[in-house]
PDB file of C-alpha atoms and ligand atoms in Angstrom:
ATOM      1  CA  UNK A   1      -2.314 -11.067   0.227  1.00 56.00           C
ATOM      2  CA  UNK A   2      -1.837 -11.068  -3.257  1.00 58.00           C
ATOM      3  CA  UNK A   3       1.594 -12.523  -4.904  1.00 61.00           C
ATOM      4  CA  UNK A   4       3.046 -10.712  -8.021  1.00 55.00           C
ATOM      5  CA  UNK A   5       5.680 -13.222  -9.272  1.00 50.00           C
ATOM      6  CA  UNK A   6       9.196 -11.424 -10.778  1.00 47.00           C
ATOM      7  CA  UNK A   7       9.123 -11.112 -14.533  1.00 39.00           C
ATOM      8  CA  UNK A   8      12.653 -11.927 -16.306  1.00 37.00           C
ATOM      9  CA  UNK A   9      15.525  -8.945 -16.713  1.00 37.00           C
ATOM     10  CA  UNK A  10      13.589  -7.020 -19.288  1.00 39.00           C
ATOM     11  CA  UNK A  11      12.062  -3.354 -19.108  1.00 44.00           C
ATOM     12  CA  UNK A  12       8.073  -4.091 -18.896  1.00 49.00           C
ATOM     13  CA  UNK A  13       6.568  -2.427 -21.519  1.00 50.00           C
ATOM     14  CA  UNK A  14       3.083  -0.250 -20.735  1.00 46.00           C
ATOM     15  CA  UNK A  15       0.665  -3.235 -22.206  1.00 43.00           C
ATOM     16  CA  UNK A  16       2.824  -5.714 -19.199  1.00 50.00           C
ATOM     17  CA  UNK A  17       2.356  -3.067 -17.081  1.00 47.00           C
ATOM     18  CA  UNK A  18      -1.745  -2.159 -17.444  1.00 45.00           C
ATOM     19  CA  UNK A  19      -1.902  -6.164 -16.942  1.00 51.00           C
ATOM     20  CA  UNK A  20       0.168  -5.950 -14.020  1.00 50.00           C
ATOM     21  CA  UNK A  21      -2.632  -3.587 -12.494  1.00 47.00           C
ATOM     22  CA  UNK A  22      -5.235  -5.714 -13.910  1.00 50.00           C
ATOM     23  CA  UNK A  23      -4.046  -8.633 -12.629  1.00 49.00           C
ATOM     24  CA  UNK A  24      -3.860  -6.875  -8.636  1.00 53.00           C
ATOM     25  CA  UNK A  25      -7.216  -5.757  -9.533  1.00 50.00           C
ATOM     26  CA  UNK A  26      -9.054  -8.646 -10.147  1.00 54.00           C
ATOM     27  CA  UNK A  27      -7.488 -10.530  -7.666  1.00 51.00           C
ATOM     28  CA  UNK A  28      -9.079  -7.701  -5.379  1.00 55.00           C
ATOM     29  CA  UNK A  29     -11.610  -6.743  -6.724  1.00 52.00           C
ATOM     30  CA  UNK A  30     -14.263  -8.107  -4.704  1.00 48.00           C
ATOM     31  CA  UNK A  31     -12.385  -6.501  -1.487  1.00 50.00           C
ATOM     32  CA  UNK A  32     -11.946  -3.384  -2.758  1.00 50.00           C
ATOM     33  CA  UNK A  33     -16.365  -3.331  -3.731  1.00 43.00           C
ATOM     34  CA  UNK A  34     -16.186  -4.048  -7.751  1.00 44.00           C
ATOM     35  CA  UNK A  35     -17.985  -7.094  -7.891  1.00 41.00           C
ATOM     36  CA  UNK A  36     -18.731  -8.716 -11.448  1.00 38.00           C
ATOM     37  CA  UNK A  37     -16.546  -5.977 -13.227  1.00 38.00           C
ATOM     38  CA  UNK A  38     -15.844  -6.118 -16.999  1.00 41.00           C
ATOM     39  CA  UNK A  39     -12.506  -4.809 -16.348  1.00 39.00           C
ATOM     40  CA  UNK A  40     -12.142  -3.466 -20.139  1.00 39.00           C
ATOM     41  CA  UNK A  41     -15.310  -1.434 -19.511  1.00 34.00           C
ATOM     42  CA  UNK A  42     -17.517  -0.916 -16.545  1.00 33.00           C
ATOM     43  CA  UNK A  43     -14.840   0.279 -13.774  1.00 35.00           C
ATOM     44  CA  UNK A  44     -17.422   3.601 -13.644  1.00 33.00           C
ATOM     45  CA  UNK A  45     -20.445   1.913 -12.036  1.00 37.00           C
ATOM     46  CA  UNK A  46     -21.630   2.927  -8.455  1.00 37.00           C
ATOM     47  CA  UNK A  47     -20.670   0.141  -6.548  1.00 43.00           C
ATOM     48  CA  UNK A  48     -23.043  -1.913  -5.200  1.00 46.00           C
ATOM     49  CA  UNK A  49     -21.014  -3.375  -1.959  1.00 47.00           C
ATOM     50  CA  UNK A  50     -20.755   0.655  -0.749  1.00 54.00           C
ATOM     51  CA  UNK A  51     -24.502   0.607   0.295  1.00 50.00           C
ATOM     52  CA  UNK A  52     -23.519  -2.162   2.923  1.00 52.00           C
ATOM     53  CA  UNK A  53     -20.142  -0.143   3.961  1.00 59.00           C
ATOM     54  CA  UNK A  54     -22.264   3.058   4.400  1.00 68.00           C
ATOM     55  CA  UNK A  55     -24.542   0.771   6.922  1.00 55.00           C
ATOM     56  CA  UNK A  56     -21.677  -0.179   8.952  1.00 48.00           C
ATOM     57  CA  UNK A  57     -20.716   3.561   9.003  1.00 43.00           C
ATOM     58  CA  UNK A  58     -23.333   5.208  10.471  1.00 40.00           C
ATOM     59  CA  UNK A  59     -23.131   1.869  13.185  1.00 41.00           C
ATOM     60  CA  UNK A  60     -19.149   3.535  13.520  1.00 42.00           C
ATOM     61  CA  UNK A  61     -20.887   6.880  14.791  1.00 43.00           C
ATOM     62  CA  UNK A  62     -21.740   5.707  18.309  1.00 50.00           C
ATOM     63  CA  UNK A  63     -17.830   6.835  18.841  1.00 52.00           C
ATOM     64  CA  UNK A  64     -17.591   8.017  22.555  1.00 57.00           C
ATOM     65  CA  UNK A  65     -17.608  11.252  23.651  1.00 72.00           C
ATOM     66  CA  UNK A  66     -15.618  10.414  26.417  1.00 84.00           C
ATOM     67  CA  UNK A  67     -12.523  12.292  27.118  1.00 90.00           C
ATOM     68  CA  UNK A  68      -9.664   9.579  26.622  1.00 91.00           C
ATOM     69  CA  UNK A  69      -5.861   9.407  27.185  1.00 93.00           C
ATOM     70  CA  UNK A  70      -4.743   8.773  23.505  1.00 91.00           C
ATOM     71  CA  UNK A  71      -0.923   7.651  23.438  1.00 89.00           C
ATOM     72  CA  UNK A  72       0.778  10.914  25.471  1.00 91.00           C
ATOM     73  CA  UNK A  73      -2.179  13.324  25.026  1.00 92.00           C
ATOM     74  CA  UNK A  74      -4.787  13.231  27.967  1.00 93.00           C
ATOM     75  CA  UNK A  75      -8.320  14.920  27.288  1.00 92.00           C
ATOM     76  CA  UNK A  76      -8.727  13.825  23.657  1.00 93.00           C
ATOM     77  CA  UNK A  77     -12.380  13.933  22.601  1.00 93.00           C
ATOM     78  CA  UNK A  78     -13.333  12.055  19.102  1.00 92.00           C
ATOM     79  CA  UNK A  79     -14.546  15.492  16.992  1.00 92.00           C
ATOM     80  CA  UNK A  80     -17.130  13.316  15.106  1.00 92.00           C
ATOM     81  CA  UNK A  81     -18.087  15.610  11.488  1.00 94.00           C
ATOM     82  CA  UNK A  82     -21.964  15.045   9.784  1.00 96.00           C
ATOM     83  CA  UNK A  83     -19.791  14.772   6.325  1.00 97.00           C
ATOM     84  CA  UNK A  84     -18.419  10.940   7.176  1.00 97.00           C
ATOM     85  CA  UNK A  85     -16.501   8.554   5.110  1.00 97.00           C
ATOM     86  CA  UNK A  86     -19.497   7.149   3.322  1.00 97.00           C
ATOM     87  CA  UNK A  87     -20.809  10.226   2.171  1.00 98.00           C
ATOM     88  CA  UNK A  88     -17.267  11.196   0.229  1.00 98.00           C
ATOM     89  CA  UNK A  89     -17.471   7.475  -1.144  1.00 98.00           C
ATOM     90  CA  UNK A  90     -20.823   8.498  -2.527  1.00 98.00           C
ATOM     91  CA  UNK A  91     -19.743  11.096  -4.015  1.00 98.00           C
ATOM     92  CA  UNK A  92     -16.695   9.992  -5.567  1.00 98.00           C
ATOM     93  CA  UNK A  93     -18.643   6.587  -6.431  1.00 97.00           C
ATOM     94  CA  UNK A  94     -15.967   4.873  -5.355  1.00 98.00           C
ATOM     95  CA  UNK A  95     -14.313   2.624  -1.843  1.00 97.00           C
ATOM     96  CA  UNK A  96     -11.785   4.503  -0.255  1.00 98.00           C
ATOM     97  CA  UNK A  97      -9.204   1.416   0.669  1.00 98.00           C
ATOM     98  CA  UNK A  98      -5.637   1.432   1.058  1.00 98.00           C
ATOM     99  CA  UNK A  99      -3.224  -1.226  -1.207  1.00 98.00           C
ATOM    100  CA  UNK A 100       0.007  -1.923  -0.313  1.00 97.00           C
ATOM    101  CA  UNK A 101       2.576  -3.036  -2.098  1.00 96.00           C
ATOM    102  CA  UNK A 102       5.571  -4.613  -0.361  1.00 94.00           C
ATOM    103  CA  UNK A 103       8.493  -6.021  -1.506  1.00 91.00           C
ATOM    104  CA  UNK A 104      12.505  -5.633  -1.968  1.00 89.00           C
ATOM    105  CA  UNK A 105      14.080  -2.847  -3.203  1.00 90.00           C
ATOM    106  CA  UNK A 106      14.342  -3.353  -7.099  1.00 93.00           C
ATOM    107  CA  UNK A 107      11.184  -5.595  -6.888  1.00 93.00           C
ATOM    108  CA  UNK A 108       8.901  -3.408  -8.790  1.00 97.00           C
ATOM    109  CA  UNK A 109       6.660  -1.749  -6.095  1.00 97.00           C
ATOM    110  CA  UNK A 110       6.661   1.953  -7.492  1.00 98.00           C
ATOM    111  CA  UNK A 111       6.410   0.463 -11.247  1.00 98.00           C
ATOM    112  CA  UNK A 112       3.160  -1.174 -10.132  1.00 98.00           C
ATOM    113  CA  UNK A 113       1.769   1.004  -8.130  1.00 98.00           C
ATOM    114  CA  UNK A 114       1.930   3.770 -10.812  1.00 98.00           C
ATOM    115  CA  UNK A 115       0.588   1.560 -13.624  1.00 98.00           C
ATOM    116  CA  UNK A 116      -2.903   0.773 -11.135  1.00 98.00           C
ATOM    117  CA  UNK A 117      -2.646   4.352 -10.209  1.00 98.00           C
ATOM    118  CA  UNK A 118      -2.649   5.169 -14.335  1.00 98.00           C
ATOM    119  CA  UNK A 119      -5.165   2.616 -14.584  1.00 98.00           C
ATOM    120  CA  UNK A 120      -7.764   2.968 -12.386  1.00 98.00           C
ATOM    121  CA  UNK A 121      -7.377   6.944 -12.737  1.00 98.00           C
ATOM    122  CA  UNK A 122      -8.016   6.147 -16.511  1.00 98.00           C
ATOM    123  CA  UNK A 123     -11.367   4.764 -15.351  1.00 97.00           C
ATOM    124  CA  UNK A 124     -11.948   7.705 -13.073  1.00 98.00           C
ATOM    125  CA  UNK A 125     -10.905   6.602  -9.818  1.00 98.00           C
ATOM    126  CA  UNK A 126      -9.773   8.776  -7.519  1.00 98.00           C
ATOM    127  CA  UNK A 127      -5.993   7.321  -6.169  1.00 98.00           C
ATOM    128  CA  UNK A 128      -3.019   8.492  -4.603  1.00 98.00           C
ATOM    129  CA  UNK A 129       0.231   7.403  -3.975  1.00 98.00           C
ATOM    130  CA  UNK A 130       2.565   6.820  -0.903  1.00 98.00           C
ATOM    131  CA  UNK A 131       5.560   6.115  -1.913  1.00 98.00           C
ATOM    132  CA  UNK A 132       8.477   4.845   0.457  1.00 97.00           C
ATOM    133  CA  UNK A 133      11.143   7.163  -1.140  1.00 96.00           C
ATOM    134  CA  UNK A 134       8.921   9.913  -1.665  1.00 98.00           C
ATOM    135  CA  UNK A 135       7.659  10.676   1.706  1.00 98.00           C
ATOM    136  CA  UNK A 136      10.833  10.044   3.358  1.00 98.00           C
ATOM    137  CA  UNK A 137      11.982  13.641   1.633  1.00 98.00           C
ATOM    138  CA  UNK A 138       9.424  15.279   3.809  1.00 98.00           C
ATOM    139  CA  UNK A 139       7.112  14.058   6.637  1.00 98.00           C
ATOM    140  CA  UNK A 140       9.626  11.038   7.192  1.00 98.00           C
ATOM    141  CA  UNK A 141      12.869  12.763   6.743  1.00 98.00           C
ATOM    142  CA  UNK A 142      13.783  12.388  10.235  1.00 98.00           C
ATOM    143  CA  UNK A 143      14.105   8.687   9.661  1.00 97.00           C
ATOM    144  CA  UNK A 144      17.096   6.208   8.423  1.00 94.00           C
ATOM    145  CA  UNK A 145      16.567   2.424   8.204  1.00 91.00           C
ATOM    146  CA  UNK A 146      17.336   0.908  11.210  1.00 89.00           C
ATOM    147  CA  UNK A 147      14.754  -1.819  11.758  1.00 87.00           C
ATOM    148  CA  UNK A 148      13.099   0.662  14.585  1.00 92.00           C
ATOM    149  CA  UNK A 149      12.718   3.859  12.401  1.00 94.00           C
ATOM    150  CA  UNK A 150      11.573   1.005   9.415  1.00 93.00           C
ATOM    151  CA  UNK A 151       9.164   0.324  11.858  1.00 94.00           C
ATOM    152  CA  UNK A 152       7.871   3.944  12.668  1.00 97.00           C
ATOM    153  CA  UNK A 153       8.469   4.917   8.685  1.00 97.00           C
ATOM    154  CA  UNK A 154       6.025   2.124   7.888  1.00 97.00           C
ATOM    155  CA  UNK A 155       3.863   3.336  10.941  1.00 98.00           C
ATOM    156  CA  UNK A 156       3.304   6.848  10.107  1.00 98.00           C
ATOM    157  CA  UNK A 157       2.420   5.798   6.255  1.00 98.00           C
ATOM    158  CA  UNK A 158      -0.212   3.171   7.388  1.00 98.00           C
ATOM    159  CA  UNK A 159      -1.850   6.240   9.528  1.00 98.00           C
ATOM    160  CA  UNK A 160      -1.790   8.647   6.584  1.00 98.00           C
ATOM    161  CA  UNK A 161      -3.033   5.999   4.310  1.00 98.00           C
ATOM    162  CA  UNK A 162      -6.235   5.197   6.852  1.00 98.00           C
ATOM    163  CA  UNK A 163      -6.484   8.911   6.521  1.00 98.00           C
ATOM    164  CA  UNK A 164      -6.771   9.185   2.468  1.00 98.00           C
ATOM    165  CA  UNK A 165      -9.101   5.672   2.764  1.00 98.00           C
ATOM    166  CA  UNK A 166     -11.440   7.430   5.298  1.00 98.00           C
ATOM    167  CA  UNK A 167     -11.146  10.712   2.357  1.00 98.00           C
ATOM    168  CA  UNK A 168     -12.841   7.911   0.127  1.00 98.00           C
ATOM    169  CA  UNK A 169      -9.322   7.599  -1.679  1.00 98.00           C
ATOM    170  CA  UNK A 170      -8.035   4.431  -3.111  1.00 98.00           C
ATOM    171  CA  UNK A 171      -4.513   4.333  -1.371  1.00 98.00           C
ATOM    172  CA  UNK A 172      -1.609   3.276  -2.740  1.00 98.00           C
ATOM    173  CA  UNK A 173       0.879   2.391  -0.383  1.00 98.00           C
ATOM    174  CA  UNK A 174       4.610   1.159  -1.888  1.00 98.00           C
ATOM    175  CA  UNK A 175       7.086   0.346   0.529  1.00 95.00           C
ATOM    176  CA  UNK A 176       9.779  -2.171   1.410  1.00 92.00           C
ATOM    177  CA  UNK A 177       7.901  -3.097   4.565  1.00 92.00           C
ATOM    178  CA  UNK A 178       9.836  -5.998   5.405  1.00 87.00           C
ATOM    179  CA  UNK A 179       8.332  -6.957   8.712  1.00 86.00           C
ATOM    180  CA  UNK A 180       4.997  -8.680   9.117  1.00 87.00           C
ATOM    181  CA  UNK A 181       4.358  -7.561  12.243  1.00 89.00           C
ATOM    182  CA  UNK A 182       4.896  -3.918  10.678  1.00 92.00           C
ATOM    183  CA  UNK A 183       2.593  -4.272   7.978  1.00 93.00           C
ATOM    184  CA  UNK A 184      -0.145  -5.915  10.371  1.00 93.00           C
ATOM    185  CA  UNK A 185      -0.228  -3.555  12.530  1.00 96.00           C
ATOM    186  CA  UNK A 186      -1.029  -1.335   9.698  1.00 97.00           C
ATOM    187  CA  UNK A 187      -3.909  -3.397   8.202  1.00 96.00           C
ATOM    188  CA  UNK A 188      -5.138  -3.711  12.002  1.00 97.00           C
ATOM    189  CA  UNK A 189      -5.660   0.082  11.278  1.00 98.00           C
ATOM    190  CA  UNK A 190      -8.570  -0.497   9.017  1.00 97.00           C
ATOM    191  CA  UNK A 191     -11.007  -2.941   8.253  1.00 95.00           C
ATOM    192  CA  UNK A 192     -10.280  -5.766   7.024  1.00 88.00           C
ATOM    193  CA  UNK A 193     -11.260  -6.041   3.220  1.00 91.00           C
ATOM    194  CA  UNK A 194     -10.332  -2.237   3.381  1.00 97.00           C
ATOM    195  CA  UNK A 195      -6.642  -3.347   3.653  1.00 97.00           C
ATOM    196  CA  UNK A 196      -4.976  -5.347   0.388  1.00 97.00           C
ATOM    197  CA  UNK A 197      -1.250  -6.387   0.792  1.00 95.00           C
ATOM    198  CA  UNK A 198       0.080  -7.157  -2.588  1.00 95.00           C
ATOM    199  CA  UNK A 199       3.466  -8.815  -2.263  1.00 91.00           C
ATOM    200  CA  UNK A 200       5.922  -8.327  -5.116  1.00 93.00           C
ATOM    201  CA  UNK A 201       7.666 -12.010  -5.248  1.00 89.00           C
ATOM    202  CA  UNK A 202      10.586 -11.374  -6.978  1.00 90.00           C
ATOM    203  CA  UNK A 203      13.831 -13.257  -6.266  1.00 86.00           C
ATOM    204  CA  UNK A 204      16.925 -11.464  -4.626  1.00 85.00           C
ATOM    205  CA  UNK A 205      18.816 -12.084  -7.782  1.00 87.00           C
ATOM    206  CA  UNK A 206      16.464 -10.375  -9.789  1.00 92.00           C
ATOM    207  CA  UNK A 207      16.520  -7.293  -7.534  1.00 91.00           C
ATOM    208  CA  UNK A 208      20.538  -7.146  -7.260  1.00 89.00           C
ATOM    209  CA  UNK A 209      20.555  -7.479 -10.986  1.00 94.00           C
ATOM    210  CA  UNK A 210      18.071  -4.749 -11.739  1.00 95.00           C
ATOM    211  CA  UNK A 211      19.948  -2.746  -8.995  1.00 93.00           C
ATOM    212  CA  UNK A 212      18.783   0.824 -10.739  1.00 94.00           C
ATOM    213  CA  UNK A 213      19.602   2.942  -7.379  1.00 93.00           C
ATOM    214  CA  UNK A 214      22.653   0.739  -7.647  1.00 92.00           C
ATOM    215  CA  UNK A 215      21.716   0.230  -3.705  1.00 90.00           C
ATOM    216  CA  UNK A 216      22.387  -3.426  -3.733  1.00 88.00           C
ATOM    217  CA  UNK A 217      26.418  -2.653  -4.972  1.00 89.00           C
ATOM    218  CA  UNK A 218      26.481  -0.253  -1.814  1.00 88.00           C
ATOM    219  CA  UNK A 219      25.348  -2.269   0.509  1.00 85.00           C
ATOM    220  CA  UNK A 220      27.646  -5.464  -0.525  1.00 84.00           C
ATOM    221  CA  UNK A 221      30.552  -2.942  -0.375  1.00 86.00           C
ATOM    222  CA  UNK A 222      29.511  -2.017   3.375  1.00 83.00           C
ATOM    223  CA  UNK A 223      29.139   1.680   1.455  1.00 86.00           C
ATOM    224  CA  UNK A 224      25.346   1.805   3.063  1.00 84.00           C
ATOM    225  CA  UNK A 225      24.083   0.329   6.963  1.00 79.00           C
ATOM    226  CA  UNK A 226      21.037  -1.370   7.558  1.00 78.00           C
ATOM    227  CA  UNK A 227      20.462  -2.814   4.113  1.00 76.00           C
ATOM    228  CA  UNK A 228      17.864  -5.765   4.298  1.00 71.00           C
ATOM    229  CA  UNK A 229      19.770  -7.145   1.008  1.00 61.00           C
ATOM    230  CA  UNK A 230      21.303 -10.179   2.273  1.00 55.00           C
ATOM    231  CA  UNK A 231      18.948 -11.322   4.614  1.00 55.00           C
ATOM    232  CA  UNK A 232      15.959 -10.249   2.219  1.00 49.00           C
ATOM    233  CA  UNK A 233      14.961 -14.079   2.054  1.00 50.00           C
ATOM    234  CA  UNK A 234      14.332 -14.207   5.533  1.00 48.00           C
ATOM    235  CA  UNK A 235      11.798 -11.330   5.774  1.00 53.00           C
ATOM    236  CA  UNK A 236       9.470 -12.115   3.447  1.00 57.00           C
ATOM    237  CA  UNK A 237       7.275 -15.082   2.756  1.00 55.00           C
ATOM    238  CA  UNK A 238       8.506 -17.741   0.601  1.00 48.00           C
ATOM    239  CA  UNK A 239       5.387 -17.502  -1.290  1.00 46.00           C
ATOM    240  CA  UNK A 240       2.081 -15.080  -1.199  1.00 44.00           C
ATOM    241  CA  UNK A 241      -1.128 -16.449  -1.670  1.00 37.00           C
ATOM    242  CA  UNK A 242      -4.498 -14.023  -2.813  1.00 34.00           C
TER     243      UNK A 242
HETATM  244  N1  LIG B 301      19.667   0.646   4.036  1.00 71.39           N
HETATM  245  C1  LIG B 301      19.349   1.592   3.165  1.00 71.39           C
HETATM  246  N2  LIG B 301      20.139   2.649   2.979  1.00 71.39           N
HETATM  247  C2  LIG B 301      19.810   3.615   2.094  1.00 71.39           C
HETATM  248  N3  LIG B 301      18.682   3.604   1.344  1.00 71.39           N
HETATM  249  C3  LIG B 301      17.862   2.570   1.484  1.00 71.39           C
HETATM  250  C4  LIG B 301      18.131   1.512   2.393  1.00 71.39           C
HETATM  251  N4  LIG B 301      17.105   0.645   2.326  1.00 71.39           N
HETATM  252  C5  LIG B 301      16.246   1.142   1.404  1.00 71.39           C
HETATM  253  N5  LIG B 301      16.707   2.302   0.912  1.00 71.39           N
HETATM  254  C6  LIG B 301      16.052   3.192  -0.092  1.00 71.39           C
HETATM  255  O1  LIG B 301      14.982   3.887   0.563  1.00 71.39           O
HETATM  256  C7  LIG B 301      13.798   3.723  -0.198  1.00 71.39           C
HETATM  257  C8  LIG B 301      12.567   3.757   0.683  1.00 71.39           C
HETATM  258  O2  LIG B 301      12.594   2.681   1.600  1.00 71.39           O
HETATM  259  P1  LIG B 301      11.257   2.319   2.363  1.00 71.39           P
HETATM  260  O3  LIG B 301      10.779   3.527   3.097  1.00 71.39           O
HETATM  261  O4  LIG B 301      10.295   1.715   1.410  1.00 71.39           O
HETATM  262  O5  LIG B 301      11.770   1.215   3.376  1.00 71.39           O
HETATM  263  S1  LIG B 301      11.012   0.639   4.651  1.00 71.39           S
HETATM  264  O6  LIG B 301       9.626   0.317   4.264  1.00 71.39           O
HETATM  265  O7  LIG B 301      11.050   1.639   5.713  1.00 71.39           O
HETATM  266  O8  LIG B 301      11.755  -0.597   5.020  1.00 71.39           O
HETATM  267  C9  LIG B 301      13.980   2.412  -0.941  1.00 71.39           C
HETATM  268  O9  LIG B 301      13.154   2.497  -2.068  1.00 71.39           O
HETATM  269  P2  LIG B 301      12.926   1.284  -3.097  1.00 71.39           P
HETATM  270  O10 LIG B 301      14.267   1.009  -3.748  1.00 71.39           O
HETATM  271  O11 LIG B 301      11.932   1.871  -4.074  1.00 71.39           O
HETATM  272  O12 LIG B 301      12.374   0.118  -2.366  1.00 71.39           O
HETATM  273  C10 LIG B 301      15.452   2.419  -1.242  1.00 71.39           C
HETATM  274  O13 LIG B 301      15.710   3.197  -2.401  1.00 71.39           O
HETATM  275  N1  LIG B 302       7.994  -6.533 -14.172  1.00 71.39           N
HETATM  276  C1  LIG B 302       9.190  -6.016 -14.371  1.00 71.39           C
HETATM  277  N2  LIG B 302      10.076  -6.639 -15.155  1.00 71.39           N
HETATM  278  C2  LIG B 302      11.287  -6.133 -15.348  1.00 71.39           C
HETATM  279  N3  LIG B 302      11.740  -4.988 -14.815  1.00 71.39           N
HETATM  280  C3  LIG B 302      10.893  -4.328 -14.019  1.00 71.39           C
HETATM  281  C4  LIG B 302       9.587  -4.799 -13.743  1.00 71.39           C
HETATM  282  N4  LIG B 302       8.983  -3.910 -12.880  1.00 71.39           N
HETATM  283  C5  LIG B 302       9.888  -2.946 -12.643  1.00 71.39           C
HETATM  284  N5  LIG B 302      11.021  -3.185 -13.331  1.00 71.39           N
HETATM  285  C6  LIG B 302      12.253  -2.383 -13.319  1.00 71.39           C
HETATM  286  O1  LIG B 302      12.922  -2.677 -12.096  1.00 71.39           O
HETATM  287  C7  LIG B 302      13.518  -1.512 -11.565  1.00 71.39           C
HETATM  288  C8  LIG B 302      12.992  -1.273 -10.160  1.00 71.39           C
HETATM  289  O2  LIG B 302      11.607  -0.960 -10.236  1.00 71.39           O
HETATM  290  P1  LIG B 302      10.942  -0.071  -9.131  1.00 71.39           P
HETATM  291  O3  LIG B 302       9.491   0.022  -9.484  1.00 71.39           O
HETATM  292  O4  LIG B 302      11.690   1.212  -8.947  1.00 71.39           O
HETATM  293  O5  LIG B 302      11.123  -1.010  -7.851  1.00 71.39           O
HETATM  294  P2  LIG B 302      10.961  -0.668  -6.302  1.00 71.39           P
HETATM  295  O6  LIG B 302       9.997   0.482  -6.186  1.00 71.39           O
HETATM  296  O7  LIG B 302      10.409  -1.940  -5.718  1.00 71.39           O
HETATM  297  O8  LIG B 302      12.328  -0.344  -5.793  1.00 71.39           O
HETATM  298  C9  LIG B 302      13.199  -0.375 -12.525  1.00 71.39           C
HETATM  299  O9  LIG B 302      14.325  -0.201 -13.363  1.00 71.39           O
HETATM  300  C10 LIG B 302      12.000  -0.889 -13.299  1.00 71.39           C
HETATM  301  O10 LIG B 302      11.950  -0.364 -14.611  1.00 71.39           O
END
């Protein structure tokens, strides 16, 4: 896991946030397959770790045909595809990987993730991003923020981000995510270097202060349930280390 400590009460301007990016890039970069990158100019280069990834993929097509009881459904066959997750890396020269930025409400999630998403687009990667608020208006609309439908929010967003990984996509996940064993189960989704949490450490303070949803003012008012505001220490580390 990667830590991004809180910057002070001012508006970040673009240069803070490109090195925001930067910084959650290099600190990754090695998982993610860009190994000895000059940052300022060779983000376009094949990637060298892919050739090993594409190994291990064709290993991953022994799948069983088997007919399986998957969840509810009984009968479910694996449709395997000759198109596979290491030929769309190929082509989009690129490691489809999913990053995922947790952290309060206020922290700074969607800020970052938009300024890698700008940056690494810049350099011609292909990203996208799922945002917590976003997909909430549609696929998880059904869903409030009681620590159970937290739970399947943050479980239906790690299964559409293995999805855009497997599409060769760099992932962009940005959610509150305030339970470990939430966020686990979602790396246990992929493997593991494919899966980089990036926690946004910013103090509780800082969050109520920047309050721009003015969330934090409902929630001390009782205005709003099921607010992790108060016992936002709790739920996340103390500290993250890369
Ligand atoms: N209790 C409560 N009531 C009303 N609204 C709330 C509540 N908690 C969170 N929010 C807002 O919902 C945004 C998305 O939350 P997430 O999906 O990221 O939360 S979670 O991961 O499921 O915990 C979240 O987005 P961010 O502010 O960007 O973090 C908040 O705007
Ligand atoms: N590094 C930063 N320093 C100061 N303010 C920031 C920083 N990053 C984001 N902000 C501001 O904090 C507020 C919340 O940011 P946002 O990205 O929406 O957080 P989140 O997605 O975690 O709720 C916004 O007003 C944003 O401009």
């Amino acid at each position: 896991m990667a830590a991004i400590q809180g910057a002070g009460p001012f508006s970040p301007s673009p240069l803070a946030k490109s090195r925001f990016a930067r910084i959650v890039l290099e600190t990754n970069a090695t998982r993610i397959g860009l190994h000895g990158v000059d940052f300022r100019s060779s983000f376009l280069k094949p990637i060298k770790a892919m050739a090993n990834d594409c190994g291990a993929a064709v290993s991953g097509k022994n799948l069983s045909q088997m007919a399986k009881t998957v969840g509810k459904a009984t009968n479910i066959v694996w449709h395997k595809c000759s198109v596979d997750k290491c030929d769309r890396q190929q082509l989009l020269e690129q490691k489809g990987c999913v990053i995922w930025m947790t952290g309060l409400s206020g922290s700074g999630k969607s800020t970052l993730a938009c300024a890698l998403s700008r940056g690494l687009h810049a350099r011609g990667k292909l990203t996208y991003i799922l945002d917590g608020d976003n997909v909430r208006h549609g696929l998880n609309s059904d869903l409030g923020f009681k620590a159970e439908d937290r739970a399947e929010n943050i479980r239906r967003i790690g299964e559409v981000a293995k999805l855009f990984a497997d599409a060769g996509i760099i992932c962009i996940a940005s959610l509150i995510s305030p339970y470990r064993k939430d966020r686990d189960a979602c790396r246990a989704l992929l493997p593991e270097r494919d899966f980089i949490e990036v926690f946004l450490d910013v103090p509780l303070e800082v969050c109520e202060a920047r309050d721009p949803k003015g969330l934090y003012k409902l929630a001390r008012s009782g205005k709003i349930k099921d607010s992790i505001t108060t016992e936002g220490r709790e739920l996340f580390p103390p500290k993250c280390y890369g």
